[in-house]
């Protein structure tokens, strides 16, 4: 590992929660403005976190905290692989493993809300996985390598060669970031028909760990979005930042404009879109070199 | 230790209210009043709530539910009774199944009167609840610290063979 990789991994570990928290704050503010409200301060997620760390810990299951810590550790590891410029496919596999720990953390409590929500969580993983893996393969077909560092330093802008793969990746971001219409297992905002979904039995510190993990995850996912534009040209970073902002705005807009769909509809819509957009894109990449 | 008052999450439970007060509670979250300005979230989860907001009186059937919700909330916590029904039993007071206000079942800290309580009054009650929440949190920290010190002293005594 080069010095540059080490520095970017350390930067990720330190800055990703800050970026993720700010993103959430911005999201809540933006949502409030879209609804004609003033909304909470941008730093509200950090206030929430501080409060959660100061509350009495009531654990429904002894295993829950350790499983959540595994979830956090694996999520940090996923981001570390990515920002070290290592193998993108490896990184996506570790991401899935992390999500599985999230599932276990929810299911061990055996509360009825959690049981339903965690089976929905599994369906969510099944729904977004094809789009994620196809994006990984797409990167390989365009750049000729799975190495994140080499993809990021190639001369082609990935987005121009893989627009279909990008579109389906943005669609599954709705699931990953728990936004309407696809927030079936737990919602980012207020409560839903399953109380808080997979978060129902998490209180105080456990919820804080969960929240921080989500922040790491969101920062990492934005990193993948950026990878679609970043090239060897340093100016491309500006383009990447703009693209991330645009995607973020789209996610918040969709969250406010859509109602939640049933899990069956989510699966159908996402898979259909993925197989057409990503599938056709992959075929073109494979046939026309 | 920490400042917790910037993030009060509210659990709203509707006892045997006529729904008048509940509509007013929801009105607090709408653009006109926007209680989220203060970081207030209307959560449905007792495990994550800090303020227990009760509307309507307690009847023989929901007494156990209210007790359980209160017990499931982690400390420090504050209870707010909104509306005359939740304060005293209100117009339902003489009904055969009504036990009275929320304070017949859980210790109520803040009473918000009105039939229905106005959003302004509810927000005022919540602001007072937030201050109390902070005070309780400070006290909670102090007790925790004392426990820790005591445990450390015990461990120290054990090592030094006293
Ligand atoms: S106080 Fe009045 S408005 Fe509120 S629940 Fe009772 S009867 Fe209904």
Coordinates of C-alpha atoms in Angstrom, one line a residue, chain A:
Chain A
X1 CA 0.0 0.0 0.0
X2 CA 1.3 3.4 -0.9
X3 CA 1.4 6.4 1.4
X4 CA -1.4 8.0 -0.6
X5 CA -3.7 5.0 0.0
X6 CA -2.9 5.0 3.7
X7 CA -3.7 8.7 4.0
X8 CA -7.0 8.3 2.1
X9 CA -8.1 5.4 4.3
X10 CA -7.3 7.4 7.5
X11 CA -9.2 10.4 6.0
X12 CA -12.2 8.1 5.3
X13 CA -12.2 6.7 8.8
X14 CA -12.1 10.2 10.3
X15 CA -14.2 12.2 7.9
X16 CA -16.8 9.8 6.7
X17 CA -19.0 10.0 9.8
X18 CA -18.8 13.8 9.6
X19 CA -19.7 13.8 6.0
X20 CA -22.5 11.3 6.6
X21 CA -23.9 13.3 9.5
X22 CA -23.8 16.5 7.5
X23 CA -25.5 14.8 4.6
X24 CA -28.3 13.6 7.0
X25 CA -28.7 17.1 8.4
X26 CA -28.8 18.6 5.0
X27 CA -31.3 16.0 4.0
X28 CA -33.6 16.8 6.9
X29 CA -33.3 20.6 6.3
X30 CA -33.9 20.1 2.5
X31 CA -36.9 17.9 3.2
X32 CA -38.4 20.4 5.6
X33 CA -38.0 23.2 3.1
X34 CA -39.7 21.1 0.4
X35 CA -42.6 20.6 2.8
X36 CA -42.7 24.4 3.6
X37 CA -41.2 24.0 7.1
X38 CA -38.2 25.6 8.7
X39 CA -36.7 22.3 9.7
X40 CA -34.1 21.4 12.3
X41 CA -30.6 22.8 12.4
X42 CA -28.1 21.2 10.0
X43 CA -26.1 19.8 12.9
X44 CA -29.2 18.1 14.4
X45 CA -28.0 14.5 13.6
X46 CA -24.9 15.2 15.8
X47 CA -27.1 16.5 18.6
X48 CA -29.2 13.4 18.3
X49 CA -26.1 11.2 18.5
X50 CA -24.9 13.0 21.7
X51 CA -28.3 12.5 23.3
X52 CA -28.3 8.8 22.4
X53 CA -24.9 8.3 24.0
X54 CA -26.3 9.8 27.3
X55 CA -29.3 7.6 27.6
X56 CA -29.8 4.6 29.8
X57 CA -28.9 1.4 27.8
X58 CA -31.7 -1.1 27.6
X59 CA -30.6 -4.1 25.6
X60 CA -33.3 -6.5 24.4
X61 CA -30.7 -9.1 23.5
X62 CA -27.2 -9.5 24.7
X63 CA -26.0 -10.3 21.2
X64 CA -27.4 -7.1 19.7
X65 CA -24.6 -4.8 20.6
X66 CA -21.8 -7.1 19.4
X67 CA -23.6 -7.8 16.1
X68 CA -24.0 -4.1 15.6
X69 CA -20.3 -3.5 16.3
X70 CA -19.5 -6.2 13.6
X71 CA -21.8 -4.3 11.2
X72 CA -19.9 -1.1 12.0
X73 CA -16.4 -2.7 11.7
X74 CA -17.3 -4.4 8.4
X75 CA -18.7 -1.2 7.0
X76 CA -15.5 0.7 7.9
X77 CA -13.6 -2.1 6.3
X78 CA -15.7 -1.9 3.1
X79 CA -14.9 1.8 2.8
X80 CA -11.3 1.2 3.7
X81 CA -10.9 -1.3 0.8
X82 CA -12.5 1.2 -1.5
X83 CA -10.5 4.3 -0.5
X84 CA -7.3 2.3 -0.4
X85 CA -7.9 1.9 -4.2
X86 CA -8.1 -1.9 -3.9
X87 CA -10.4 -4.4 -5.5
X88 CA -14.0 -3.1 -6.1
X89 CA -15.5 -6.5 -6.3
X90 CA -14.0 -7.5 -2.9
X91 CA -15.4 -4.3 -1.5
X92 CA -18.9 -5.0 -2.7
X93 CA -18.8 -8.5 -1.2
X94 CA -17.8 -7.1 2.2
X95 CA -20.6 -4.6 1.9
X96 CA -23.1 -7.5 1.5
X97 CA -21.5 -9.3 4.5
X98 CA -22.0 -6.1 6.6
X99 CA -25.7 -5.9 5.6
X100 CA -26.1 -9.5 6.7
X101 CA -24.8 -8.6 10.2
X102 CA -27.4 -5.8 10.2
X103 CA -30.0 -8.5 9.5
X104 CA -28.8 -10.6 12.4
X105 CA -28.7 -7.7 14.7
X106 CA -32.4 -7.1 14.0
X107 CA -33.5 -10.7 14.0
X108 CA -31.9 -11.8 17.3
X109 CA -34.4 -9.7 19.3
X110 CA -37.3 -11.8 18.0
X111 CA -39.7 -9.0 18.4
X112 CA -42.6 -9.2 15.8
X113 CA -41.8 -5.8 14.3
X114 CA -38.1 -6.8 13.9
X115 CA -38.9 -10.2 12.5
X116 CA -41.0 -8.7 9.7
X117 CA -38.6 -5.8 9.1
X118 CA -35.6 -8.1 9.0
X119 CA -37.1 -10.4 6.4
X120 CA -37.9 -7.3 4.4
X121 CA -34.2 -6.3 4.8
X122 CA -33.2 -9.6 3.3
X123 CA -35.5 -8.9 0.3
X124 CA -33.9 -5.5 0.0
X125 CA -30.5 -7.0 -0.2
X126 CA -31.7 -9.4 -2.9
X127 CA -33.3 -6.5 -4.7
X128 CA -30.2 -4.3 -5.0
X129 CA -27.5 -6.9 -5.2
X130 CA -27.8 -7.4 -9.1
X131 CA -27.4 -3.7 -9.8
X132 CA -24.4 -3.4 -7.5
X133 CA -22.6 -6.4 -8.9
X134 CA -23.4 -5.4 -12.5
X135 CA -21.9 -2.0 -11.8
X136 CA -18.7 -3.7 -10.6
X137 CA -18.6 -5.8 -13.8
X138 CA -19.3 -2.7 -15.9
X139 CA -16.2 -1.0 -14.3
X140 CA -14.2 -4.0 -15.3
X141 CA -15.4 -4.0 -18.9
X142 CA -14.6 -0.4 -19.4
X143 CA -11.4 0.0 -17.4
X144 CA -10.1 -3.6 -17.9
X145 CA -9.5 -3.9 -14.1
X146 CA -11.3 -4.3 -10.8
X147 CA -8.8 -2.0 -9.0
X148 CA -10.4 1.2 -7.8
X149 CA -7.1 3.1 -8.1
X150 CA -6.7 2.1 -11.7
X151 CA -10.4 2.8 -12.5
X152 CA -10.1 6.3 -11.0
X153 CA -6.9 7.1 -12.9
X154 CA -8.1 5.9 -16.3
X155 CA -8.6 8.5 -19.1
X156 CA -12.3 7.7 -19.9
X157 CA -15.1 9.1 -17.9
X158 CA -16.9 5.9 -16.9
X159 CA -20.4 7.6 -17.0
X160 CA -20.2 8.1 -20.7
X161 CA -19.7 4.3 -21.3
X162 CA -22.1 3.0 -18.6
X163 CA -25.1 5.4 -18.3
X164 CA -27.5 2.4 -17.9
X165 CA -25.5 0.9 -15.1
X166 CA -25.3 4.3 -13.4
X167 CA -29.1 4.8 -13.6
X168 CA -29.8 1.5 -12.0
X169 CA -27.1 2.2 -9.3
X170 CA -28.9 5.5 -8.5
X171 CA -32.2 3.6 -8.3
X172 CA -30.8 1.1 -5.8
X173 CA -29.3 4.0 -3.8
X174 CA -33.0 4.7 -2.8
X175 CA -33.1 1.3 -1.2
X176 CA -29.6 1.5 0.4
X177 CA -30.2 4.9 1.9
X178 CA -33.7 3.9 3.0
X179 CA -35.6 6.5 1.0
X180 CA -39.2 6.4 -0.2
X181 CA -40.5 4.7 -2.3
X182 CA -38.2 1.8 -1.3
X183 CA -37.8 2.3 2.5
X184 CA -39.6 -1.0 3.3
X185 CA -37.5 -2.4 6.1
X186 CA -36.9 0.9 8.0
X187 CA -37.5 4.4 7.2
X188 CA -35.1 7.3 7.3
X189 CA -37.8 9.6 8.7
X190 CA -40.4 9.4 11.5
X191 CA -42.3 6.2 12.0
X192 CA -44.0 3.8 9.7
X193 CA -46.3 0.8 9.9
X194 CA -43.6 -1.3 11.5
X195 CA -42.8 1.3 14.2
X196 CA -39.1 1.8 13.3
X197 CA -38.6 -1.4 11.3
X198 CA -35.2 -3.0 12.0
X199 CA -34.4 -0.2 14.4
X200 CA -37.4 -0.9 16.6
X201 CA -35.5 -2.6 19.4
X202 CA -32.4 -0.4 19.2
X203 CA -32.1 2.3 21.9
X204 CA -29.5 4.6 23.2
X205 CA -25.9 3.5 22.3
X206 CA -27.1 0.7 20.0
X207 CA -29.0 3.2 17.9
X208 CA -26.0 5.4 17.9
X209 CA -23.8 2.6 16.5
X210 CA -26.4 1.9 13.9
X211 CA -26.6 5.6 12.9
X212 CA -22.8 6.0 12.6
X213 CA -22.6 2.9 10.5
X214 CA -25.3 4.3 8.1
X215 CA -23.2 7.5 7.9
X216 CA -20.1 5.5 6.9
X217 CA -22.2 3.6 4.4
X218 CA -23.7 6.7 2.8
X219 CA -20.2 8.3 2.5
X220 CA -18.9 5.2 0.9
X221 CA -21.8 5.0 -1.6
X222 CA -21.2 8.6 -2.6
X223 CA -17.7 7.5 -3.2
X224 CA -18.9 4.9 -5.8
X225 CA -21.1 7.6 -7.4
X226 CA -17.9 9.8 -7.7
X227 CA -16.0 6.9 -9.2
X228 CA -18.3 7.1 -12.3
X229 CA -16.8 10.5 -13.1
X230 CA -13.3 10.6 -11.6
X231 CA -10.4 10.3 -14.1
X232 CA -6.7 11.1 -14.1
X233 CA -7.6 14.7 -14.7
X234 CA -7.8 16.6 -11.3
X235 CA -10.7 18.7 -12.7
X236 CA -12.9 15.6 -12.7
X237 CA -13.1 15.9 -9.0
X238 CA -15.3 19.0 -9.4
X239 CA -17.5 17.0 -11.8
X240 CA -17.7 14.2 -9.2
X241 CA -18.7 16.6 -6.5
X242 CA -21.4 18.1 -8.7
X243 CA -22.7 14.6 -9.7
X244 CA -22.8 13.6 -6.0
X245 CA -24.8 16.7 -5.1
X246 CA -27.2 16.1 -8.0
X247 CA -27.7 12.5 -7.0
X248 CA -28.3 13.5 -3.4
X249 CA -30.9 16.1 -4.4
X250 CA -32.6 13.5 -6.5
X251 CA -32.8 11.1 -3.6
X252 CA -34.3 13.7 -1.2
X253 CA -36.8 14.8 -3.9
X254 CA -37.9 11.2 -4.5
X255 CA -38.1 10.6 -0.8
X256 CA -40.5 13.6 -0.5
X257 CA -42.5 13.0 -3.6
X258 CA -43.2 9.3 -3.4
X259 CA -45.2 7.0 -1.2
X260 CA -43.8 3.8 0.1
X261 CA -44.5 0.8 -2.2
X262 CA -45.0 -2.8 -1.1
X263 CA -41.9 -5.1 -1.2
X264 CA -43.2 -7.0 -4.2
X265 CA -43.5 -3.9 -6.2
X266 CA -40.1 -2.8 -5.1
X267 CA -38.6 -6.1 -6.3
X268 CA -40.3 -6.0 -9.6
X269 CA -39.6 -2.4 -10.4
X270 CA -36.0 -2.6 -9.4
X271 CA -35.2 -5.8 -11.1
X272 CA -37.0 -4.9 -14.3
X273 CA -35.2 -1.6 -14.5
X274 CA -31.8 -3.2 -13.6
X275 CA -32.1 -6.0 -16.2
X276 CA -33.1 -3.6 -18.9
X277 CA -30.8 -0.6 -18.2
X278 CA -27.8 -2.5 -16.8
X279 CA -28.3 -5.6 -18.9
X280 CA -28.4 -3.7 -22.2
X281 CA -25.5 -1.5 -21.1
X282 CA -23.4 -4.6 -20.2
X283 CA -24.2 -6.3 -23.5
X284 CA -23.2 -3.2 -25.5
X285 CA -20.0 -3.0 -23.5
X286 CA -19.2 -6.7 -24.1
X287 CA -20.0 -6.7 -27.8
X288 CA -18.6 -3.3 -28.8
X289 CA -15.2 -3.0 -27.3

